[in-house]
Coordinates of C-alpha atoms in Angstrom, one line a residue:
M1 CA 101.5 55.8 15.8
A2 CA 101.7 58.9 18.0
T3 CA 102.7 62.5 17.5
S4 CA 103.9 64.9 20.2
V5 CA 101.4 67.5 21.3
G6 CA 102.5 71.0 21.9
M7 CA 100.4 74.0 23.0
L8 CA 96.8 73.5 22.0
V9 CA 94.0 75.9 21.2
R10 CA 90.5 74.6 21.3
L11 CA 88.3 75.2 18.3
G12 CA 84.9 73.7 19.1
A13 CA 85.5 70.0 19.6
S14 CA 88.9 70.0 17.9
Y15 CA 92.3 71.4 18.4
I16 CA 95.2 72.9 16.4
L17 CA 98.8 73.2 17.3
K18 CA 100.0 76.6 18.3
P19 CA 103.4 77.9 19.3
A20 CA 103.9 78.6 23.0
S21 CA 103.5 82.3 23.8
R22 CA 102.3 84.0 26.9
R23 CA 100.9 81.2 29.2
C24 CA 98.7 83.4 31.3
A25 CA 101.7 84.1 33.6
W26 CA 102.0 80.5 34.7
E27 CA 105.7 80.7 34.3
T28 CA 106.0 83.9 36.4
V29 CA 103.6 83.4 39.3
L30 CA 103.5 80.2 41.4
L31 CA 102.4 80.4 45.0
S32 CA 104.1 78.2 47.6
P33 CA 102.4 74.8 47.9
R34 CA 101.7 75.6 51.6
R35 CA 99.6 78.6 50.5
C36 CA 97.5 76.5 48.1
A37 CA 93.8 75.9 48.5
H38 CA 93.0 73.5 51.3
N39 CA 96.8 73.2 51.9
I40 CA 96.8 70.6 49.0
R41 CA 99.9 70.4 46.9
S42 CA 99.3 69.7 43.2
S43 CA 102.3 68.2 41.5
L44 CA 100.5 68.3 38.2
Y45 CA 99.9 72.1 38.6
E46 CA 103.6 72.6 39.4
H47 CA 104.6 70.4 36.4
V48 CA 102.5 72.4 34.0
S49 CA 103.5 75.8 35.5
Q50 CA 107.1 74.9 34.8
G51 CA 106.3 74.4 31.1
Y52 CA 106.7 70.6 30.9
S53 CA 103.1 70.0 29.6
D54 CA 100.1 71.9 28.4
K55 CA 97.4 72.9 31.0
P56 CA 94.8 70.3 31.7
D57 CA 91.5 71.0 29.9
L58 CA 88.9 70.1 32.4
D59 CA 85.3 69.9 31.3
M60 CA 84.1 73.0 33.2
R61 CA 81.1 73.5 31.0
A62 CA 79.4 70.4 32.5
V63 CA 80.4 71.4 36.0
C64 CA 78.9 74.9 35.6
E65 CA 75.8 73.8 33.8
E66 CA 75.0 70.7 35.9
T67 CA 76.4 71.9 39.3
D68 CA 73.8 70.1 41.4
K69 CA 74.5 66.8 39.6
V70 CA 78.3 67.3 40.2
V71 CA 77.6 68.1 43.9
S72 CA 75.6 64.9 44.2
N73 CA 78.3 62.9 42.5
V74 CA 81.0 64.3 44.8
E75 CA 79.0 63.6 47.9
S76 CA 78.3 60.0 46.8
R77 CA 82.0 59.2 46.4
K78 CA 84.8 58.9 48.9
G79 CA 87.2 61.8 48.7
D80 CA 88.3 65.0 50.4
L81 CA 85.9 67.3 48.4
E82 CA 82.4 68.3 49.6
G83 CA 79.5 69.8 47.9
A84 CA 80.5 73.3 49.0
D85 CA 83.9 72.8 47.3
V86 CA 82.1 72.3 44.0
R87 CA 80.2 75.6 44.2
E88 CA 83.5 77.3 45.2
I89 CA 85.1 75.7 42.1
V90 CA 82.3 77.1 39.9
A91 CA 82.6 80.6 41.5
V92 CA 86.4 80.8 41.0
W93 CA 86.0 79.5 37.4
Q94 CA 83.4 82.2 36.6
Q95 CA 85.7 84.9 38.1
L96 CA 88.6 83.6 36.0
Q97 CA 86.5 83.7 32.8
E98 CA 85.4 87.3 33.6
V99 CA 89.1 88.3 34.1
R100 CA 90.0 86.6 30.9
R101 CA 87.3 88.4 29.0
Q102 CA 88.5 91.7 30.3
I103 CA 92.1 90.8 29.3
S104 CA 91.0 89.7 25.9
S105 CA 89.0 93.0 25.4
L106 CA 91.9 95.1 26.6
E107 CA 94.4 93.3 24.4
R108 CA 92.2 93.8 21.4
Q109 CA 91.9 97.5 22.2
K110 CA 95.7 97.7 22.7
E111 CA 96.2 96.2 19.2
E112 CA 93.7 98.6 17.7
I113 CA 95.4 101.6 19.3
S114 CA 98.8 100.3 18.1
T115 CA 97.5 100.0 14.6
Y116 CA 96.0 103.5 14.8
V117 CA 99.3 105.0 16.1
K118 CA 101.3 103.4 13.3
A119 CA 98.9 105.0 10.8
L120 CA 99.5 108.4 12.4
V121 CA 103.2 107.9 12.2
E122 CA 103.0 107.2 8.5
Q123 CA 100.8 110.2 7.8
H124 CA 102.6 112.9 9.9
D125 CA 106.1 114.2 10.5
K126 CA 107.6 112.7 13.7
K127 CA 108.4 116.2 15.0
I128 CA 104.7 117.3 15.1
L129 CA 103.3 113.9 16.4
P130 CA 103.5 114.9 20.1
S131 CA 101.4 118.0 19.4
L132 CA 98.6 116.1 17.8
P133 CA 95.5 115.8 20.1
E134 CA 94.6 112.4 18.6
F135 CA 98.1 111.0 19.1
A136 CA 98.2 112.2 22.8
K137 CA 94.7 110.7 23.3
A138 CA 95.8 107.3 21.8
R139 CA 99.0 107.4 23.9
D140 CA 97.1 108.0 27.1
E141 CA 94.6 105.3 26.3
G142 CA 97.4 102.9 25.6
R143 CA 99.1 103.7 28.9
Q144 CA 95.9 103.2 30.8
I145 CA 95.3 99.8 29.1
R146 CA 98.8 98.7 29.9
L147 CA 98.3 99.6 33.6
S148 CA 95.0 97.7 33.7
L149 CA 96.6 94.6 32.1
K150 CA 99.4 94.9 34.6
Q151 CA 96.9 94.4 37.4
L152 CA 94.8 91.8 35.6
Y153 CA 97.6 89.4 34.6
P154 CA 98.5 88.6 38.2
R155 CA 94.9 88.3 39.1
E156 CA 94.4 85.8 36.3
S157 CA 97.3 83.8 37.5
E158 CA 96.0 83.8 41.1
L159 CA 92.5 82.7 40.0
E160 CA 94.0 80.1 37.6
Q161 CA 96.0 78.6 40.5
Q162 CA 92.9 78.5 42.8
H163 CA 90.9 76.9 40.0
Y164 CA 93.3 74.1 39.3
L165 CA 94.2 73.3 42.8
R166 CA 90.6 72.6 43.5
A167 CA 89.2 71.4 40.2
L168 CA 91.9 68.8 39.6
R169 CA 90.5 67.0 42.7
L170 CA 87.1 66.6 41.2
P171 CA 86.2 62.9 40.6
N172 CA 85.1 61.5 37.3
T173 CA 81.4 61.2 36.4
T174 CA 79.7 58.1 37.5
H175 CA 77.9 55.6 35.3
P176 CA 74.2 55.6 36.1
S177 CA 74.1 51.8 36.8
V178 CA 76.8 52.1 39.6
P179 CA 75.5 51.3 43.1
V180 CA 75.6 54.1 45.6
G181 CA 77.4 53.6 48.9
D182 CA 80.4 51.8 50.4
E183 CA 81.8 48.4 49.5
S184 CA 78.9 46.6 51.2
Q185 CA 76.7 47.8 48.3
A186 CA 78.8 46.1 45.6
R187 CA 76.5 44.2 43.2
V188 CA 77.3 40.6 42.3
V189 CA 77.2 40.5 38.5
E190 CA 78.2 36.9 38.0
L191 CA 79.4 33.8 39.9
V192 CA 81.8 31.6 38.0
G193 CA 82.8 28.0 38.9
Q194 CA 82.1 26.0 42.0
K195 CA 83.6 26.4 45.5
P196 CA 86.2 23.6 46.0
E197 CA 85.2 21.0 48.6
F198 CA 87.7 19.2 50.8
D199 CA 87.6 16.0 53.0
F200 CA 90.2 17.6 55.2
K201 CA 90.7 20.9 56.9
A202 CA 91.8 23.5 54.3
E203 CA 95.0 25.4 55.1
G204 CA 96.0 28.9 54.3
H205 CA 98.5 29.7 51.6
L206 CA 101.2 30.7 54.0
E207 CA 101.1 27.4 55.8
I208 CA 101.0 25.5 52.5
G209 CA 103.8 27.6 51.1
E210 CA 106.0 27.1 54.2
Q211 CA 105.5 23.3 54.2
L212 CA 106.4 23.2 50.5
D213 CA 109.3 25.7 51.1
I214 CA 108.1 27.9 48.3
I215 CA 107.2 31.0 50.4
R216 CA 109.1 32.6 53.2
Q217 CA 107.8 35.5 55.2
R218 CA 109.0 34.8 58.7
R219 CA 112.2 36.3 60.2
L220 CA 112.6 38.9 57.6
A221 CA 112.3 42.0 59.8
H222 CA 116.1 42.4 59.8
V223 CA 116.4 41.6 56.1
S224 CA 113.7 43.5 54.2
G225 CA 111.2 44.7 56.8
H226 CA 107.5 44.3 57.4
R227 CA 105.2 42.8 54.7
S228 CA 108.1 41.5 52.5
Y229 CA 108.4 37.9 51.3
Y230 CA 110.5 35.4 49.3
L231 CA 109.3 33.0 46.6
R232 CA 111.6 30.0 46.1
G233 CA 111.7 27.0 43.8
A234 CA 108.2 26.2 42.6
G235 CA 107.0 29.5 44.1
A236 CA 109.3 31.5 41.9
R237 CA 108.3 29.3 38.9
L238 CA 104.7 29.8 39.7
Q239 CA 105.2 33.6 39.5
M240 CA 106.9 33.4 36.2
A241 CA 104.4 30.9 34.9
L242 CA 101.5 33.2 35.7
Q243 CA 103.2 36.2 34.1
N244 CA 104.0 34.3 30.9
F245 CA 100.6 32.7 30.7
A246 CA 98.8 36.0 31.0
L247 CA 101.1 37.7 28.6
D248 CA 100.7 35.0 26.0
I249 CA 96.9 35.2 26.2
L250 CA 96.9 39.0 25.7
Q251 CA 99.5 39.1 23.0
R252 CA 97.5 36.6 21.0
R253 CA 94.6 39.1 21.3
G254 CA 96.7 42.0 19.8
F255 CA 98.0 43.6 23.0
V256 CA 101.3 45.3 22.5
P257 CA 103.8 44.3 25.3
M258 CA 105.7 47.1 27.1
V259 CA 108.3 47.5 29.7
V260 CA 107.7 50.6 31.8
P261 CA 109.6 52.7 34.3
D262 CA 109.1 51.9 38.0
M263 CA 110.0 55.5 39.0
L264 CA 107.8 58.3 37.7
K265 CA 107.2 62.0 38.4
A266 CA 104.3 62.8 40.8
A267 CA 102.5 64.7 38.0
V268 CA 101.9 61.4 36.2
F269 CA 100.4 59.8 39.3
E270 CA 98.1 62.9 39.8
G271 CA 97.1 62.8 36.2
C272 CA 96.0 59.2 36.7
G273 CA 93.9 60.2 39.7
M274 CA 96.3 59.3 42.5
Q275 CA 97.7 61.7 45.2
P276 CA 101.3 60.8 46.0
H277 CA 101.6 63.7 48.5
A278 CA 98.3 63.1 50.3
H279 CA 98.1 62.1 53.9
Q280 CA 98.6 58.3 54.3
S281 CA 99.4 57.9 50.6
Q282 CA 100.3 54.4 49.5
V283 CA 102.9 55.8 47.1
Y284 CA 106.6 55.5 48.0
S285 CA 108.6 58.7 47.3
L286 CA 112.4 58.5 46.8
D287 CA 114.8 60.7 48.7
P288 CA 114.2 64.2 47.2
S289 CA 117.8 65.2 47.9
H290 CA 119.0 62.6 45.4
F291 CA 115.9 62.0 43.2
P292 CA 113.7 65.1 43.0
D293 CA 110.0 64.3 42.6
L294 CA 110.5 60.6 41.7
N295 CA 108.1 58.0 43.1
L296 CA 107.7 54.2 42.9
A297 CA 104.7 53.1 40.9
G298 CA 102.1 51.0 42.6
T299 CA 100.7 49.8 39.3
G300 CA 101.8 49.5 35.7
E301 CA 98.9 51.8 34.7
V302 CA 100.9 54.9 35.8
G303 CA 103.9 53.9 33.6
V304 CA 101.8 53.2 30.5
A305 CA 99.8 56.4 31.0
G306 CA 103.0 58.3 31.2
Y307 CA 104.0 56.8 27.8
F308 CA 101.0 58.3 26.1
M309 CA 101.2 61.6 28.1
D310 CA 101.4 64.7 25.8
H311 CA 101.0 62.5 22.7
A312 CA 98.3 61.9 20.1
V313 CA 97.5 58.5 18.7
N314 CA 96.6 58.2 15.0
Y315 CA 92.9 57.5 14.6
K316 CA 93.6 54.5 12.4
D317 CA 95.5 52.8 15.2
L318 CA 92.7 53.0 17.7
P319 CA 91.9 51.2 19.9
V320 CA 95.4 50.7 21.3
R321 CA 95.7 47.7 23.7
T322 CA 98.8 47.5 25.8
V323 CA 100.0 45.0 28.4
C324 CA 102.9 45.4 30.8
C325 CA 104.4 43.3 33.6
S326 CA 106.0 45.4 36.3
T327 CA 106.9 45.4 40.0
C328 CA 104.4 47.4 42.0
Y329 CA 105.3 49.1 45.3
R330 CA 102.6 50.1 47.8
A331 CA 103.0 51.5 51.3
E332 CA 100.3 49.4 53.0
T333 CA 99.5 51.5 56.1
E334 CA 97.0 49.2 57.9
K335 CA 99.5 47.2 59.9
G336 CA 96.8 45.3 61.8
K337 CA 95.0 44.2 58.7
E338 CA 96.2 41.1 56.9
A339 CA 99.5 41.4 58.7
W340 CA 100.7 38.0 57.5
G341 CA 100.6 36.3 54.1
L342 CA 100.7 37.6 50.5
Y343 CA 97.4 39.4 50.5
R344 CA 98.8 42.8 51.5
V345 CA 102.4 43.3 50.7
H346 CA 104.7 46.2 49.9
H347 CA 106.0 44.9 46.6
F348 CA 104.5 42.5 44.0
N349 CA 104.5 41.8 40.3
K350 CA 101.4 42.4 38.3
V351 CA 100.4 42.0 34.6
E352 CA 98.4 45.1 33.6
M353 CA 96.1 45.9 30.7
F354 CA 95.8 49.5 29.5
G355 CA 93.7 50.7 26.6
V356 CA 93.3 53.9 24.7
S357 CA 90.1 54.3 22.7
A358 CA 88.3 57.0 20.6
D359 CA 85.3 59.0 21.9
D360 CA 83.2 59.3 18.8
T361 CA 80.1 57.6 20.1
G362 CA 80.8 57.5 23.8
E363 CA 80.6 53.7 23.8
E364 CA 84.1 52.8 22.7
S365 CA 85.6 52.7 26.2
A366 CA 82.5 51.0 27.6
Q367 CA 83.0 48.2 25.1
M368 CA 86.7 48.0 25.9
L369 CA 85.9 47.7 29.6
E370 CA 83.6 44.7 28.8
E371 CA 86.4 43.2 26.6
F372 CA 89.0 43.6 29.4
V373 CA 86.6 41.9 32.0
S374 CA 86.0 39.1 29.6
L375 CA 89.7 38.5 29.3
Q376 CA 90.1 38.5 33.1
K377 CA 87.4 35.9 33.3
E378 CA 89.1 33.8 30.7
I379 CA 92.4 33.9 32.6
F380 CA 90.9 33.0 36.0
S381 CA 88.6 30.3 34.6
A382 CA 91.7 28.8 32.9
L383 CA 93.3 28.7 36.4
E384 CA 90.3 26.7 37.6
L385 CA 89.3 29.2 40.3
H386 CA 85.9 30.0 41.7
Y387 CA 85.2 33.7 41.6
R388 CA 82.6 36.4 41.4
V389 CA 82.4 39.6 39.4
L390 CA 81.3 42.8 41.3
D391 CA 80.0 46.1 40.0
M392 CA 81.7 48.4 42.5
P393 CA 79.8 51.1 44.3
T394 CA 80.5 54.9 44.2
Q395 CA 82.8 55.0 47.3
E396 CA 85.1 52.3 45.8
L397 CA 85.6 54.0 42.4
G398 CA 88.5 56.3 43.5
A399 CA 88.7 59.6 41.6
P400 CA 89.4 58.4 38.0
A401 CA 86.9 55.6 37.4
H402 CA 83.5 56.2 35.7
R403 CA 82.7 52.5 36.3
K404 CA 84.7 49.7 37.9
F405 CA 84.4 45.9 38.1
D406 CA 86.3 43.9 40.7
I407 CA 86.9 40.1 40.6
E408 CA 87.1 38.3 43.9
A409 CA 88.3 34.7 44.0
W410 CA 87.2 32.2 46.7
M411 CA 90.2 31.6 49.0
P412 CA 89.4 28.4 51.1
G413 CA 92.1 29.0 53.7
R414 CA 90.7 32.5 54.4
G415 CA 87.1 31.2 54.2
S416 CA 86.1 34.2 52.1
Y417 CA 86.4 35.9 48.8
G418 CA 89.5 38.1 48.1
E419 CA 90.0 40.7 45.4
I420 CA 92.4 39.5 42.7
S421 CA 91.7 42.1 40.0
S422 CA 89.9 45.2 39.0
A423 CA 88.9 46.9 35.7
S424 CA 88.1 50.6 35.3
N425 CA 86.8 52.8 32.6
C426 CA 88.3 56.2 33.2
T427 CA 86.7 57.8 30.2
D428 CA 88.5 61.2 29.5
Y429 CA 89.5 61.8 33.1
Q430 CA 93.1 60.8 32.7
S431 CA 93.5 62.1 29.1
R432 CA 92.3 65.6 30.0
R433 CA 94.9 65.8 32.7
L434 CA 97.7 64.1 30.9
N435 CA 96.9 65.4 27.4
I436 CA 96.3 62.0 25.8
L437 CA 94.6 62.6 22.4
Y438 CA 93.9 61.0 19.1
E439 CA 94.3 62.7 15.7
K440 CA 91.8 62.3 13.0
E441 CA 92.4 62.8 9.3
G442 CA 92.8 66.5 8.7
G443 CA 94.7 67.0 11.9
S444 CA 91.9 67.6 14.4
L445 CA 92.7 66.4 17.9
H446 CA 90.3 64.9 20.4
Y447 CA 90.6 63.7 23.9
A448 CA 90.9 59.9 24.1
H449 CA 89.3 57.6 26.7
T450 CA 91.5 55.2 28.8
V451 CA 90.7 51.8 30.3
N452 CA 92.8 49.8 32.7
A453 CA 92.5 46.3 34.1
T454 CA 94.5 43.8 36.1
A455 CA 95.3 40.7 34.1
C456 CA 97.1 39.0 37.0
A457 CA 98.2 40.3 40.4
I458 CA 100.7 37.6 41.1
P459 CA 100.7 37.2 45.0
R460 CA 96.9 37.1 45.3
T461 CA 96.5 34.8 42.4
I462 CA 99.1 32.5 44.1
I463 CA 97.0 32.6 47.2
A464 CA 93.9 31.5 45.3
I465 CA 95.8 28.7 43.4
L466 CA 97.5 27.2 46.5
E467 CA 94.4 27.3 48.6
T468 CA 92.0 26.1 45.9
H469 CA 94.2 23.3 44.5
Q470 CA 95.7 22.0 47.8
T471 CA 95.5 18.3 48.4
K472 CA 95.3 16.1 51.5
D473 CA 98.9 14.9 51.2
G474 CA 100.2 18.5 51.4
T475 CA 100.9 18.9 47.7
V476 CA 99.3 21.4 45.3
R477 CA 97.8 20.5 41.9
V478 CA 99.0 22.8 39.1
P479 CA 96.1 24.0 36.9
R480 CA 96.2 22.4 33.5
A481 CA 96.7 25.8 31.7
L482 CA 99.9 26.4 33.8
Q483 CA 101.4 23.0 33.5
P484 CA 103.4 23.7 30.3
Y485 CA 104.8 26.8 32.0
M486 CA 105.6 25.1 35.3
G487 CA 106.9 21.9 33.7
S488 CA 105.0 19.8 36.3
E489 CA 101.5 18.8 37.2
V490 CA 102.0 19.0 41.0
I491 CA 104.0 21.1 43.4
E492 CA 105.5 18.6 45.8
K493 CA 107.2 18.8 49.1
P494 CA 110.9 19.4 48.9
K495 CA 113.3 16.4 48.9
Y496 CA 116.0 18.5 50.5
I497 CA 116.2 19.7 54.1
P498 CA 114.9 23.3 54.3
L499 CA 117.2 26.0 55.8
K500 CA 117.4 26.0 59.6
Y501 CA 117.2 29.3 61.4
I502 CA 120.2 29.8 63.7
G503 CA 119.6 33.5 64.6
P504 CA 119.3 34.8 68.1
N505 CA 115.5 35.1 68.3
Q506 CA 114.6 31.5 69.3
P507 CA 113.9 29.7 72.5
H508 CA 116.9 27.2 72.3
Q509 CA 119.8 28.8 70.5
P510 CA 122.2 26.2 69.1
P511 CA 125.9 26.5 70.2
R512 CA 127.9 28.8 67.9
P513 CA 130.9 27.2 66.2
T514 CA 134.2 27.6 67.9
P515 CA 136.6 29.7 65.8
K516 CA 139.7 27.8 64.8
P517 CA 143.0 29.2 66.1
R518 CA 145.1 30.9 63.4

């Protein structure tokens, strides 16, 4: 399906493979990350400079020709770039292009002089060559060109570094229909289902889970730390049921299942639009003394994107629809927000959709986004949940999304809607950074578009199910679609006696057993 992509040279809208030669001194000049622009480290820049991948091909033509539009886009989104940064990016890019033009001109002159000297050597005796005025002139011109190039190559590398460290942080373009502003400006596209009504006081999922002995989150500080949890019995079965239910639906629709790595290089995160080294990043990094530059993925999207990185999909195989189930790790930093329960946790399982489409008409990825949202709705409707679909505003898009839809389920115990999934069209933002292409007949290569969507984020879906389908007698009704996977229609209270805590942190500590004499 895919072919590996080596060094690429752009010819109009297509590409041809070219052997690696001089890479504009990327391999010889690399400034310390602490000297980078805005003190921002770019793992993708470092990754490319070491020769692991080809340089990202950002669409600078649009940035230069529509600078005011790009400035407006940057200022409407939430990020660390400002309008002045965009103009600085353009200025550095223009300087870089001028230096490259000078280098190209001098290299062409150097080649012409080399050809001319070779002709002189063939026409004259070597003994008299040094005395020929034309030979001396060509030699002096060649020496001057080499001196000029010796100065321009480092300058090119310096400008190239400045360019990428800034330009890689530019956000994607924004769909014209996206609302402008923060999350309060999200537009409700659709309301599905009815809010459940109870003739008793609805409880939260943690209370329900503890009474059924299917969730444990208390007294885990000494075991697994803050925001961790256990699922047991029907809780564990519910997680597996949700995973298998979502996977079955998607595989019937032609999605290819994948198992992806949980640990990935920071360059892959950055290529996806995430900043693993940013202040208050949600990405867990492993001990660099044992695992250099490895990070735990917070979503299966990163692992799947890494699979396609530096590869080209055959045009006949498009669109590619992939689904993976993975454990996600996120360093939730807001300790005071949702401190208890499964809504914000450090680890959880998630079923993720990821698509790769062509970009022939510009509508392929938009259609795939609609398809993914439709599949999300099918899954959540089958789980008999009440939810709403939101067209998310500019400040909620992150860097990679051109357009993003969130689905929020009604959670009676919380008395509010809570996000259970999102779907994003990233157009060519990720593919230009990770070199994800597609190959047409004849060998021309083009940047693909990528789309991702949550099929089922397990803990939050469990919240919605437990709170929506709770009953007065303390049991939980299993949605009809999940009953074949659960093997039951109701989650009942345990018939066994739950574990009794006997640790030191309790008001009345029971007596410890007396050791038997040996």
